[in-house]
Tab-separated table of N, CA and C in Angstrom:
chain	number	residue	atom	x	y	z
A	26	MET	N	112.106	4.131	189.684
A	26	MET	CA	112.902	5.211	189.980
A	26	MET	C	112.406	6.566	189.589
A	27	VAL	N	112.642	7.711	190.258
A	27	VAL	CA	111.963	9.066	189.805
A	27	VAL	C	113.202	9.900	190.107
A	28	VAL	N	113.501	10.674	189.070
A	28	VAL	CA	114.505	11.878	188.975
A	28	VAL	C	113.495	13.256	188.886
A	29	VAL	N	113.962	14.103	190.103
A	29	VAL	CA	113.040	15.326	189.813
A	29	VAL	C	114.109	16.413	189.712
A	30	THR	N	113.655	17.153	188.599
A	30	THR	CA	114.729	18.431	188.413
A	30	THR	C	113.968	19.639	188.629
A	31	GLY	N	114.801	20.820	188.827
A	31	GLY	CA	114.424	22.144	189.140
A	31	GLY	C	114.963	22.657	190.463
A	32	LEU	N	114.435	23.506	191.069
A	32	LEU	CA	114.936	23.939	192.274
A	32	LEU	C	114.408	22.989	193.281
A	33	VAL	N	115.113	22.117	193.455
A	33	VAL	CA	114.756	20.822	194.494
A	33	VAL	C	115.692	20.647	195.748
A	34	GLN	N	116.970	21.299	195.541
A	34	GLN	CA	117.685	20.877	196.623
A	34	GLN	C	117.868	22.356	197.422
A	35	GLY	N	117.826	22.240	198.754
A	35	GLY	CA	117.884	23.466	199.684
A	35	GLY	C	116.563	23.795	200.068
A	36	VAL	N	115.409	22.912	199.736
A	36	VAL	CA	114.090	23.436	199.976
A	36	VAL	C	113.367	22.552	200.717
A	37	SER	N	114.077	21.634	201.402
A	37	SER	CA	113.567	20.504	202.241
A	37	SER	C	112.690	19.549	201.469
A	38	PHE	N	113.129	19.296	200.265
A	38	PHE	CA	112.402	18.387	199.254
A	38	PHE	C	112.451	17.027	199.659
A	39	ARG	N	113.628	16.474	200.278
A	39	ARG	CA	113.712	14.980	200.782
A	39	ARG	C	112.811	14.910	202.021
A	40	ALA	N	113.187	15.925	202.875
A	40	ALA	CA	112.357	15.487	204.200
A	40	ALA	C	110.623	15.623	203.830
A	41	SER	N	110.324	16.583	203.070
A	41	SER	CA	108.907	16.577	202.803
A	41	SER	C	108.529	15.433	202.100
A	42	MET	N	109.380	14.786	201.022
A	42	MET	CA	108.979	13.697	200.281
A	42	MET	C	109.017	12.377	201.173
A	43	ARG	N	109.751	12.351	202.041
A	43	ARG	CA	109.693	11.234	203.086
A	43	ARG	C	108.429	11.180	203.739
A	44	ASP	N	108.031	12.522	204.151
A	44	ASP	CA	106.806	12.689	205.111
A	44	ASP	C	105.644	12.166	204.281
A	45	ALA	N	105.458	12.869	202.789
A	45	ALA	CA	104.469	12.523	201.988
A	45	ALA	C	104.373	10.970	201.760
A	46	ALA	N	105.449	10.318	201.678
A	46	ALA	CA	105.626	8.917	201.228
A	46	ALA	C	105.025	8.073	202.265
A	47	LEU	N	105.471	8.505	203.548
A	47	LEU	CA	104.824	7.752	204.908
A	47	LEU	C	103.299	8.016	204.905
A	48	ARG	N	102.901	9.106	204.599
A	48	ARG	CA	101.460	9.424	204.599
A	48	ARG	C	100.822	8.677	203.593
A	49	HIS	N	101.448	8.319	202.288
A	49	HIS	CA	100.661	7.591	201.450
A	49	HIS	C	101.099	6.009	201.596
A	50	GLY	N	101.881	5.643	202.389
A	50	GLY	CA	102.020	4.315	202.525
A	50	GLY	C	103.122	3.608	201.550
A	51	VAL	N	103.888	4.504	200.885
A	51	VAL	CA	104.999	4.003	199.901
A	51	VAL	C	106.436	3.964	200.740
A	52	GLN	N	106.926	2.820	200.066
A	52	GLN	CA	108.285	2.537	200.774
A	52	GLN	C	109.321	3.013	199.806
A	53	GLY	N	110.547	3.204	200.178
A	53	GLY	CA	111.663	3.479	199.393
A	53	GLY	C	112.654	4.421	199.999
A	54	TRP	N	113.191	5.159	199.136
A	54	TRP	CA	114.374	6.217	199.518
A	54	TRP	C	114.466	7.335	198.621
A	55	VAL	N	115.195	8.355	199.042
A	55	VAL	CA	115.181	9.571	198.231
A	55	VAL	C	116.607	10.248	198.582
A	56	ARG	N	117.449	10.779	197.630
A	56	ARG	CA	118.591	11.438	197.893
A	56	ARG	C	118.760	12.649	196.745
A	57	ASN	N	119.742	13.319	197.340
A	57	ASN	CA	120.331	14.344	196.226
A	57	ASN	C	121.311	13.778	195.176
A	58	ARG	N	121.228	14.438	194.293
A	58	ARG	CA	122.340	13.949	193.308
A	58	ARG	C	123.279	15.068	192.856
A	59	GLU	N	124.403	14.845	192.524
A	59	GLU	CA	125.476	15.908	192.318
A	59	GLU	C	124.945	16.889	191.211
A	60	ASP	N	124.034	16.619	190.310
A	60	ASP	CA	123.675	17.499	189.159
A	60	ASP	C	122.545	18.627	189.676
A	61	GLY	N	122.184	18.588	190.983
A	61	GLY	CA	121.253	19.251	191.519
A	61	GLY	C	119.778	18.833	191.551
A	62	SER	N	119.557	17.577	191.031
A	62	SER	CA	118.314	17.012	191.049
A	62	SER	C	118.209	16.247	192.323
A	63	VAL	N	117.060	15.480	192.371
A	63	VAL	CA	116.704	14.586	193.639
A	63	VAL	C	116.136	13.347	192.793
A	64	GLU	N	116.733	12.239	193.367
A	64	GLU	CA	116.298	10.768	192.927
A	64	GLU	C	115.626	10.225	193.892
A	65	ALA	N	114.617	9.312	193.688
A	65	ALA	CA	114.039	8.424	194.581
A	65	ALA	C	113.582	7.035	193.914
A	66	LEU	N	113.629	6.004	194.847
A	66	LEU	CA	113.147	4.962	194.560
A	66	LEU	C	111.787	4.738	195.245
A	67	VAL	N	110.750	4.484	194.692
A	67	VAL	CA	109.394	4.345	195.365
A	67	VAL	C	108.635	3.272	195.167
A	68	GLN	N	108.209	2.496	196.106
A	68	GLN	CA	107.605	1.034	196.031
A	68	GLN	C	106.281	1.075	196.469
A	69	GLY	N	105.293	0.351	196.100
A	69	GLY	CA	104.161	0.332	196.734
A	69	GLY	C	102.915	-0.051	196.032
A	70	GLU	N	101.673	0.058	196.298
A	70	GLU	CA	100.498	0.005	195.556
A	70	GLU	C	100.581	1.178	194.516
A	71	GLU	N	99.977	0.596	193.257
A	71	GLU	CA	99.934	1.720	192.124
A	71	GLU	C	99.345	3.053	192.574
A	72	ALA	N	98.052	2.808	193.247
A	72	ALA	CA	97.540	4.209	193.662
A	72	ALA	C	98.353	4.874	194.630
A	73	GLN	N	99.138	4.260	195.595
A	73	GLN	CA	99.639	5.037	196.388
A	73	GLN	C	100.905	5.587	195.890
A	74	VAL	N	101.630	4.878	195.025
A	74	VAL	CA	102.840	5.544	194.273
A	74	VAL	C	102.185	6.604	193.426
A	75	GLU	N	101.167	6.615	192.783
A	75	GLU	CA	100.638	7.560	191.891
A	75	GLU	C	100.250	8.788	192.591
A	76	ALA	N	99.732	8.824	193.873
A	76	ALA	CA	99.438	9.863	194.773
A	76	ALA	C	100.739	10.607	195.275
A	77	LEU	N	101.652	9.707	195.392
A	77	LEU	CA	103.160	10.432	195.915
A	77	LEU	C	103.450	11.121	194.612
A	78	ILE	N	103.676	10.474	193.596
A	78	ILE	CA	103.944	11.442	192.160
A	78	ILE	C	103.492	12.491	192.088
A	79	ALA	N	102.079	12.506	192.329
A	79	ALA	CA	101.273	13.610	192.050
A	79	ALA	C	101.906	14.756	193.260
A	80	TRP	N	102.293	14.427	194.250
A	80	TRP	CA	102.914	15.250	195.183
A	80	TRP	C	104.237	15.843	194.678
A	81	VAL	N	105.054	14.744	194.232
A	81	VAL	CA	106.355	15.289	193.763
A	81	VAL	C	106.274	16.248	192.406
A	82	GLU	N	105.234	16.104	191.638
A	82	GLU	CA	105.195	17.051	190.489
A	82	GLU	C	104.986	18.334	190.980
A	83	VAL	N	104.613	18.826	192.341
A	83	VAL	CA	104.610	20.116	192.764
A	83	VAL	C	105.707	20.445	193.729
A	84	GLY	N	105.938	19.475	194.803
A	84	GLY	CA	106.852	19.553	195.808
A	84	GLY	C	106.472	20.385	197.007
A	85	PRO	N	107.326	20.591	198.023
A	85	PRO	CA	107.000	21.529	199.052
A	85	PRO	C	106.951	22.912	198.824
A	86	PRO	N	106.496	23.848	199.596
A	86	PRO	CA	106.893	25.105	199.400
A	86	PRO	C	108.216	25.554	199.208
A	87	GLY	N	108.537	26.497	198.203
A	87	GLY	CA	109.778	26.826	197.926
A	87	GLY	C	110.511	25.979	196.790
A	88	ALA	N	109.979	24.949	196.568
A	88	ALA	CA	110.516	24.043	195.421
A	88	ALA	C	109.919	24.514	194.273
A	89	ARG	N	110.583	24.484	192.759
A	89	ARG	CA	110.044	24.818	191.692
A	89	ARG	C	110.543	23.246	190.815
A	90	VAL	N	109.408	22.371	190.756
A	90	VAL	CA	109.762	21.409	189.974
A	90	VAL	C	109.545	21.642	188.605
A	91	THR	N	110.606	21.353	187.721
A	91	THR	CA	110.636	21.549	186.095
A	91	THR	C	110.437	20.326	185.422
A	92	GLY	N	110.834	19.000	186.207
A	92	GLY	CA	110.705	17.911	185.535
A	92	GLY	C	110.621	16.764	186.354
A	93	VAL	N	109.847	15.649	185.771
A	93	VAL	CA	109.679	14.533	186.726
A	93	VAL	C	109.916	13.378	185.586
A	94	ASN	N	111.169	12.493	185.806
A	94	ASN	CA	111.670	11.373	184.871
A	94	ASN	C	111.152	10.235	185.775
A	95	ARG	N	110.353	9.362	185.165
A	95	ARG	CA	110.118	8.251	185.753
A	95	ARG	C	110.518	6.995	185.083
A	96	GLN	N	111.011	5.997	185.519
A	96	GLN	CA	111.471	4.749	185.146
A	96	GLN	C	111.112	3.604	185.827
A	97	ARG	N	110.462	2.565	185.459
A	97	ARG	CA	110.095	1.320	186.031
A	97	ARG	C	111.263	0.563	186.091
A	98	LEU	N	111.677	0.090	187.295
A	98	LEU	CA	112.590	-1.049	187.523
A	98	LEU	C	112.093	-2.364	187.408
A	99	GLU	N	112.507	-3.211	186.838
A	99	GLU	CA	111.994	-4.638	186.837
A	99	GLU	C	112.307	-5.322	188.079
A	100	LYS	N	113.460	-5.252	188.583
A	100	LYS	CA	113.784	-6.125	190.025
A	100	LYS	C	114.661	-4.990	190.869
A	101	HIS	N	114.186	-4.852	192.122
A	101	HIS	CA	114.994	-4.121	193.036
A	101	HIS	C	114.453	-4.473	194.403
A	102	PRO	N	115.523	-4.848	195.270
A	102	PRO	CA	115.074	-5.416	196.609
A	102	PRO	C	113.982	-4.641	197.309
A	103	GLU	N	113.053	-5.425	198.036
A	103	GLU	CA	112.040	-4.774	198.598
A	103	GLU	C	112.439	-3.841	199.677
A	104	GLN	N	111.739	-2.734	199.811
A	104	GLN	CA	112.173	-1.584	200.700
A	104	GLN	C	111.263	-1.737	201.946
A	105	GLU	N	111.854	-1.313	203.154
A	105	GLU	CA	110.919	-0.959	204.301
A	105	GLU	C	111.045	0.394	204.709
A	106	GLY	N	109.975	0.938	204.874
A	106	GLY	CA	109.605	2.400	205.204
A	106	GLY	C	110.319	3.081	204.390
A	107	PHE	N	110.416	4.448	204.630
A	107	PHE	CA	111.037	5.444	203.362
A	107	PHE	C	112.080	6.412	204.195
A	108	ARG	N	113.089	6.288	203.565
A	108	ARG	CA	114.227	6.935	204.375
A	108	ARG	C	115.112	7.715	203.344
A	109	ILE	N	115.715	8.914	203.987
A	109	ILE	CA	116.705	9.834	203.153
A	109	ILE	C	117.950	9.268	203.194
A	110	VAL	N	118.622	9.138	202.182
A	110	VAL	CA	119.928	8.555	201.757
A	110	VAL	C	120.930	9.650	201.543
A	111	VAL	N	121.819	9.739	202.343
A	111	VAL	CA	122.936	10.876	201.943
A	111	VAL	C	123.964	10.105	201.391
A	112	PRO	N	124.329	10.706	200.075
A	112	PRO	CA	125.273	10.248	199.180
A	112	PRO	C	126.743	10.491	199.855
A	113	ASP	N	127.633	9.509	199.339
A	113	ASP	CA	128.981	9.578	199.864
A	113	ASP	C	129.689	10.966	199.389
A	114	TRP	N	129.191	11.527	198.379
A	114	TRP	CA	129.708	12.980	197.839
A	114	TRP	C	129.244	14.033	198.625
A	115	TRP	N	128.082	14.056	199.324
A	115	TRP	CA	127.478	14.982	199.922
A	115	TRP	C	128.237	15.409	201.129
A	116	GLU	N	128.441	16.691	201.206
A	116	GLU	CA	129.020	17.161	202.691
A	116	GLU	C	128.011	18.281	203.112
A	117	GLU	N	127.603	18.114	204.250
A	117	GLU	CA	126.946	19.237	204.946
A	117	GLU	C	127.498	20.646	205.119
A	118	GLU	N	126.949	21.440	204.898
A	118	GLU	CA	127.261	23.098	204.803
A	118	GLU	C	128.186	23.021	206.126
A	119	GLY	N	129.419	23.726	206.024
A	119	GLY	CA	130.213	23.937	207.037
A	119	GLY	C	130.960	22.673	207.484
A	120	GLU	N	130.975	21.839	206.979
A	120	GLU	CA	131.949	20.548	207.203
A	120	GLU	C	133.129	20.738	206.352
A	121	GLU	N	134.318	20.302	206.747
A	121	GLU	CA	135.436	20.300	205.865
A	121	GLU	C	135.510	19.052	205.064
């Protein structure tokens, strides 16, 4: 599990991370958190995951990453592909 803090919402971080994960052959998901951070579950070969984490530490243009907190999970269902998860609390701009 990875939690990324800083200016990471509203800058296409999730879509860019999905693209980077697919380029690196990493599986999992990414989502916004209510506190303004971004959380991701990443799975894959160690070198592939490390390459994605190196990308996460910088992020896409417009992002300002101030922290990357990593936590290894012992057990989690194996993921297929890499997807953007929209949390229940999230409302798209303009929606009621």
